[in-house]
Amino acid sequence: MQLQDILYSQGFGTRRICAGLVQQNQVQISWAGESEARPCTDAAQELNPINLVLRVQGVDWPVHEKAFIMLNKPAGVECSQKPSVWPSVYSLLPAPLRQRPSKGKVAGVQAVGRLDQDTTGLLLLSDDGQFIHRMGSPKKQVAKLYEVTTKHPVQEPQIRQLLDGVVLDDDPKPVRAAGCMQRGMHHIDLTLTEGKYHQVKRMIAAVGNRVEALHRSRIGGLVLPPDLAPGQWRWLSSADLALLS
Ligand code: URA
């Protein structure tokens, strides 16, 4: 694959921009594990993209055929490309992740489901449509763990109701938590396998309490790493991906 095509596939802009980056000596290459990057001035140079690391304008970029990332979403950002009030969560990502092409168009990574503006924690993003679909599919029933802080003390009957099922205003079919564990007077861990709109907040409201703070700490077997600070992102490893399958 030509270097300019690899750069293009990773979201560094049009092929013309990518060729320009190479011609202006802005690109160096190495392979994973190597400490030295070497300059590359031929945009048409054929390279094997597997384990290739691009250094573009001094920043290392490991080549990924598909992008799978996790982000520790802070409060005060919206999971929308065109946010109405708050900044977009996508503004926390570097330009190549927002510009990755798909079928010849700038598509970028997309959030796998959404978290509310005030919800914090684990958010997955990808440019792999099948992965996004699979993770969101009700059939797959991926468990998501939410740490809920409630306004009022949690009562035992509320836990039972959440596990037995509560009716939300727009759906006569009750929704139940796959798990519900009291962690403190105002804290519960709630596990859901669906992703309805404002589901945690509406379920907690349906049992007569109110969400004060909401944090997602796990999706499937993937736990939000404690060293990933709010606002930071990282690539998912193949071991991380296996925890989601
Ligand atoms: N449920 C909610 O109510 N909000 C979220 O952000 C996620 C789940």
Short mmCIF file of C-alpha atoms and ligand atoms in Angstrom, two decimals:
data_model
loop_
_atom_site.label_atom_id
_atom_site.label_comp_id
_atom_site.label_asym_id
_atom_site.label_seq_id
_atom_site.Cartn_x
_atom_site.Cartn_y
_atom_site.Cartn_z
CA MET A 1 0.00 0.00 0.00
CA GLN A 2 1.34 3.44 -0.88
CA LEU A 3 2.34 5.70 2.02
CA GLN A 4 -0.07 8.43 0.89
CA ASP A 5 -2.94 5.89 0.87
CA ILE A 6 -2.04 4.70 4.36
CA LEU A 7 -2.00 8.29 5.61
CA TYR A 8 -5.35 8.89 3.92
CA SER A 9 -6.87 5.75 5.48
CA GLN A 10 -5.82 6.96 8.94
CA GLY A 11 -7.59 10.31 8.56
CA PHE A 12 -4.72 12.67 7.77
CA GLY A 13 -6.73 14.40 5.04
CA THR A 14 -7.20 14.07 1.31
CA ARG A 15 -4.61 12.12 -0.70
CA ARG A 16 -3.27 15.45 -1.92
CA ILE A 17 -2.81 16.72 1.63
CA CYS A 18 -1.21 13.41 2.61
CA ALA A 19 1.21 13.52 -0.34
CA GLY A 20 2.02 17.12 0.65
CA LEU A 21 2.81 16.06 4.23
CA VAL A 22 5.30 13.51 2.92
CA GLN A 23 6.87 15.92 0.44
CA GLN A 24 7.30 18.52 3.19
CA ASN A 25 9.24 16.00 5.30
CA GLN A 26 6.47 15.89 7.90
CA VAL A 27 6.26 12.08 7.93
CA GLN A 28 8.59 9.48 9.37
CA ILE A 29 7.97 5.77 9.68
CA SER A 30 8.94 2.89 11.91
CA TRP A 31 7.53 -0.49 12.83
CA ALA A 32 6.14 -1.36 16.26
CA GLY A 33 8.98 -2.06 18.68
CA GLU A 34 11.58 0.03 16.82
CA SER A 35 12.92 3.05 18.65
CA GLU A 36 14.14 5.03 15.64
CA ALA A 37 11.81 6.47 13.01
CA ARG A 38 13.19 7.10 9.53
CA PRO A 39 12.28 9.91 7.17
CA CYS A 40 10.22 9.04 4.15
CA THR A 41 9.96 11.47 1.25
CA ASP A 42 8.28 9.33 -1.40
CA ALA A 43 4.50 9.47 -1.00
CA ALA A 44 4.12 6.58 -3.44
CA GLN A 45 6.47 4.28 -1.51
CA GLU A 46 4.92 0.85 -1.02
CA LEU A 47 4.74 -0.20 2.64
CA ASN A 48 3.21 -3.01 4.63
CA PRO A 49 0.76 -1.22 6.98
CA ILE A 50 0.77 -4.04 9.54
CA ASN A 51 2.52 -2.83 12.71
CA LEU A 52 3.53 0.36 10.91
CA VAL A 53 3.89 3.47 13.06
CA LEU A 54 3.61 6.81 11.30
CA ARG A 55 5.20 9.84 12.88
CA VAL A 56 3.30 12.80 11.49
CA GLN A 57 4.49 16.27 12.44
CA GLY A 58 6.32 14.69 15.37
CA VAL A 59 3.38 12.70 16.74
CA ASP A 60 3.39 8.88 16.60
CA TRP A 61 0.36 7.25 15.05
CA PRO A 62 0.17 3.44 15.06
CA VAL A 63 -1.68 2.36 11.92
CA HIS A 64 -5.01 0.64 12.62
CA GLU A 65 -7.09 -0.79 9.82
CA LYS A 66 -10.20 -0.09 11.90
CA ALA A 67 -10.40 2.28 14.86
CA PHE A 68 -11.65 0.91 18.18
CA ILE A 69 -11.13 3.28 21.06
CA MET A 70 -12.33 3.95 24.58
CA LEU A 71 -12.78 7.37 26.09
CA ASN A 72 -13.31 8.40 29.68
CA LYS A 73 -16.17 10.79 29.07
CA PRO A 74 -16.15 13.80 31.37
CA ALA A 75 -19.31 15.61 32.42
CA GLY A 76 -20.25 18.64 30.34
CA VAL A 77 -19.83 17.20 26.86
CA GLU A 78 -22.51 15.87 24.51
CA CYS A 79 -22.21 12.61 22.55
CA SER A 80 -23.38 14.34 19.40
CA GLN A 81 -21.49 15.53 16.32
CA LYS A 82 -23.65 18.65 16.34
CA PRO A 83 -24.19 19.43 20.02
CA SER A 84 -26.94 21.85 20.98
CA VAL A 85 -25.54 23.33 24.20
CA TRP A 86 -22.35 21.67 25.39
CA PRO A 87 -19.14 20.93 23.51
CA SER A 88 -19.09 17.71 21.51
CA VAL A 89 -17.33 14.64 22.88
CA TYR A 90 -15.70 14.40 19.45
CA SER A 91 -13.79 17.61 20.20
CA LEU A 92 -11.76 15.52 22.69
CA LEU A 93 -10.38 13.37 19.85
CA PRO A 94 -7.47 14.17 17.55
CA ALA A 95 -8.33 15.20 13.99
CA PRO A 96 -7.35 11.88 12.32
CA LEU A 97 -9.95 10.00 14.38
CA ARG A 98 -12.58 12.54 13.34
CA GLN A 99 -11.52 12.46 9.68
CA ARG A 100 -11.08 8.75 8.99
CA PRO A 101 -12.63 8.04 5.62
CA SER A 102 -15.30 5.51 4.90
CA LYS A 103 -16.45 4.76 1.37
CA GLY A 104 -14.62 7.84 0.10
CA LYS A 105 -16.22 10.24 2.61
CA VAL A 106 -15.01 11.76 5.85
CA ALA A 107 -16.85 9.70 8.45
CA GLY A 108 -14.65 9.52 11.53
CA VAL A 109 -15.31 7.35 14.52
CA GLN A 110 -18.82 7.17 15.99
CA ALA A 111 -19.86 6.66 19.59
CA VAL A 112 -21.25 3.21 20.37
CA GLY A 113 -24.47 4.41 22.00
CA ARG A 114 -24.64 7.67 23.87
CA LEU A 115 -24.13 8.93 27.38
CA ASP A 116 -25.98 11.98 28.66
CA GLN A 117 -24.17 15.30 28.94
CA ASP A 118 -23.82 14.88 32.73
CA THR A 119 -22.93 11.14 32.68
CA THR A 120 -19.26 10.24 33.01
CA GLY A 121 -17.22 7.16 32.24
CA LEU A 122 -16.60 4.49 29.65
CA LEU A 123 -17.57 5.33 26.08
CA LEU A 124 -16.55 3.24 23.08
CA LEU A 125 -16.05 4.74 19.64
CA SER A 126 -15.30 3.07 16.35
CA ASP A 127 -15.41 3.43 12.58
CA ASP A 128 -16.46 -0.19 12.18
CA GLY A 129 -20.17 -0.16 11.39
CA GLN A 130 -20.63 -3.85 12.14
CA PHE A 131 -19.01 -3.48 15.56
CA ILE A 132 -21.18 -0.47 16.40
CA HIS A 133 -24.29 -2.35 15.31
CA ARG A 134 -23.34 -5.52 17.16
CA MET A 135 -22.55 -3.72 20.42
CA GLY A 136 -25.84 -1.83 20.31
CA SER A 137 -27.99 -4.76 19.29
CA PRO A 138 -30.59 -5.82 21.89
CA LYS A 139 -29.89 -9.43 20.81
CA LYS A 140 -26.30 -9.20 21.98
CA GLN A 141 -27.29 -8.05 25.48
CA VAL A 142 -23.93 -6.54 26.40
CA ALA A 143 -24.01 -5.78 30.12
CA LYS A 144 -23.17 -2.21 31.12
CA LEU A 145 -22.40 -1.31 34.69
CA TYR A 146 -23.56 2.08 35.95
CA GLU A 147 -22.53 3.51 39.29
CA VAL A 148 -25.51 5.53 40.42
CA THR A 149 -25.57 8.20 43.12
CA THR A 150 -29.12 8.85 44.26
CA LYS A 151 -30.73 11.93 45.79
CA HIS A 152 -32.65 9.98 48.43
CA PRO A 153 -31.43 7.01 50.49
CA VAL A 154 -31.86 3.76 48.58
CA GLN A 155 -34.59 1.51 50.01
CA GLU A 156 -34.54 -2.27 49.74
CA PRO A 157 -37.95 -2.35 47.90
CA GLN A 158 -36.46 -0.05 45.25
CA ILE A 159 -33.69 -2.56 44.58
CA ARG A 160 -36.25 -5.35 44.30
CA GLN A 161 -38.43 -3.30 41.94
CA LEU A 162 -35.44 -2.51 39.69
CA LEU A 163 -34.63 -6.21 39.47
CA ASP A 164 -38.26 -7.29 38.99
CA GLY A 165 -38.91 -4.68 36.31
CA VAL A 166 -40.35 -1.18 36.09
CA VAL A 167 -42.60 0.34 33.48
CA LEU A 168 -41.23 3.43 31.73
CA ASP A 169 -43.61 6.05 30.36
CA ASP A 170 -43.19 5.25 26.64
CA ASP A 171 -43.23 1.46 26.80
CA PRO A 172 -45.76 -0.87 28.42
CA LYS A 173 -43.17 -3.67 28.59
CA PRO A 174 -41.32 -3.56 31.91
CA VAL A 175 -37.55 -3.13 31.83
CA ARG A 176 -35.48 -4.86 34.45
CA ALA A 177 -31.95 -4.44 35.67
CA ALA A 178 -29.71 -7.44 35.06
CA GLY A 179 -28.05 -6.62 38.38
CA CYS A 180 -28.55 -4.16 41.20
CA MET A 181 -26.29 -3.93 44.21
CA GLN A 182 -26.47 -1.39 47.00
CA ARG A 183 -23.02 0.12 47.65
CA GLY A 184 -23.94 2.77 50.19
CA MET A 185 -26.88 4.73 51.46
CA HIS A 186 -27.01 6.77 48.23
CA HIS A 187 -25.10 4.45 45.91
CA ILE A 188 -26.09 1.51 43.77
CA ASP A 189 -24.39 -0.41 40.98
CA LEU A 190 -26.93 -1.05 38.26
CA THR A 191 -26.28 -3.44 35.38
CA LEU A 192 -28.35 -3.02 32.22
CA THR A 193 -28.31 -5.00 29.01
CA GLU A 194 -30.40 -2.54 27.00
CA GLY A 195 -29.71 1.06 26.13
CA LYS A 196 -33.00 2.94 26.11
CA TYR A 197 -33.05 6.73 26.18
CA HIS A 198 -32.14 8.01 29.69
CA GLN A 199 -32.78 4.47 30.88
CA VAL A 200 -31.01 4.65 34.24
CA LYS A 201 -32.51 8.01 35.15
CA ARG A 202 -35.99 6.89 34.14
CA MET A 203 -35.74 3.57 35.98
CA ILE A 204 -34.53 5.29 39.15
CA ALA A 205 -37.34 7.86 38.83
CA ALA A 206 -39.87 5.03 38.32
CA VAL A 207 -38.99 3.62 41.76
CA GLY A 208 -39.40 7.02 43.41
CA ASN A 209 -35.79 8.12 43.66
CA ARG A 210 -33.60 10.43 41.55
CA VAL A 211 -30.17 10.21 39.93
CA GLU A 212 -27.71 12.78 41.27
CA ALA A 213 -24.66 11.43 39.44
CA LEU A 214 -24.11 8.66 36.92
CA HIS A 215 -20.88 6.96 35.92
CA ARG A 216 -20.42 4.00 33.54
CA SER A 217 -17.53 1.87 34.69
CA ARG A 218 -17.81 -1.31 32.63
CA ILE A 219 -19.08 -2.60 29.27
CA GLY A 220 -19.11 -6.39 28.91
CA GLY A 221 -15.86 -7.47 30.56
CA LEU A 222 -14.07 -4.21 29.78
CA VAL A 223 -13.50 -2.02 32.82
CA LEU A 224 -12.65 1.67 32.53
CA PRO A 225 -8.91 1.73 33.37
CA PRO A 226 -8.21 3.77 36.52
CA ASP A 227 -5.28 5.51 34.80
CA LEU A 228 -7.43 6.84 31.95
CA ALA A 229 -8.25 10.34 33.18
CA PRO A 230 -11.53 12.08 32.28
CA GLY A 231 -11.26 13.41 28.73
CA GLN A 232 -8.53 10.95 27.74
CA TRP A 233 -8.86 8.22 25.11
CA ARG A 234 -6.88 5.15 24.10
CA TRP A 235 -6.85 2.45 21.46
CA LEU A 236 -8.52 -0.83 22.43
CA SER A 237 -6.09 -3.74 22.37
CA SER A 238 -7.11 -7.13 20.98
CA ALA A 239 -7.39 -8.31 24.60
CA ASP A 240 -9.81 -5.41 25.30
CA LEU A 241 -11.85 -6.33 22.22
CA ALA A 242 -12.02 -9.96 23.34
CA LEU A 243 -13.60 -8.74 26.60
CA LEU A 244 -16.41 -7.24 24.57
CA SER A 245 -17.18 -10.23 22.36
N1 URA B 1 -28.91 5.97 31.32
C1 URA B 1 -29.11 7.30 31.52
O1 URA B 1 -30.10 7.71 32.07
N2 URA B 1 -28.15 8.14 31.08
C2 URA B 1 -27.01 7.74 30.49
O2 URA B 1 -26.17 8.56 30.14
C3 URA B 1 -26.81 6.36 30.32
C4 URA B 1 -27.79 5.49 30.73
#
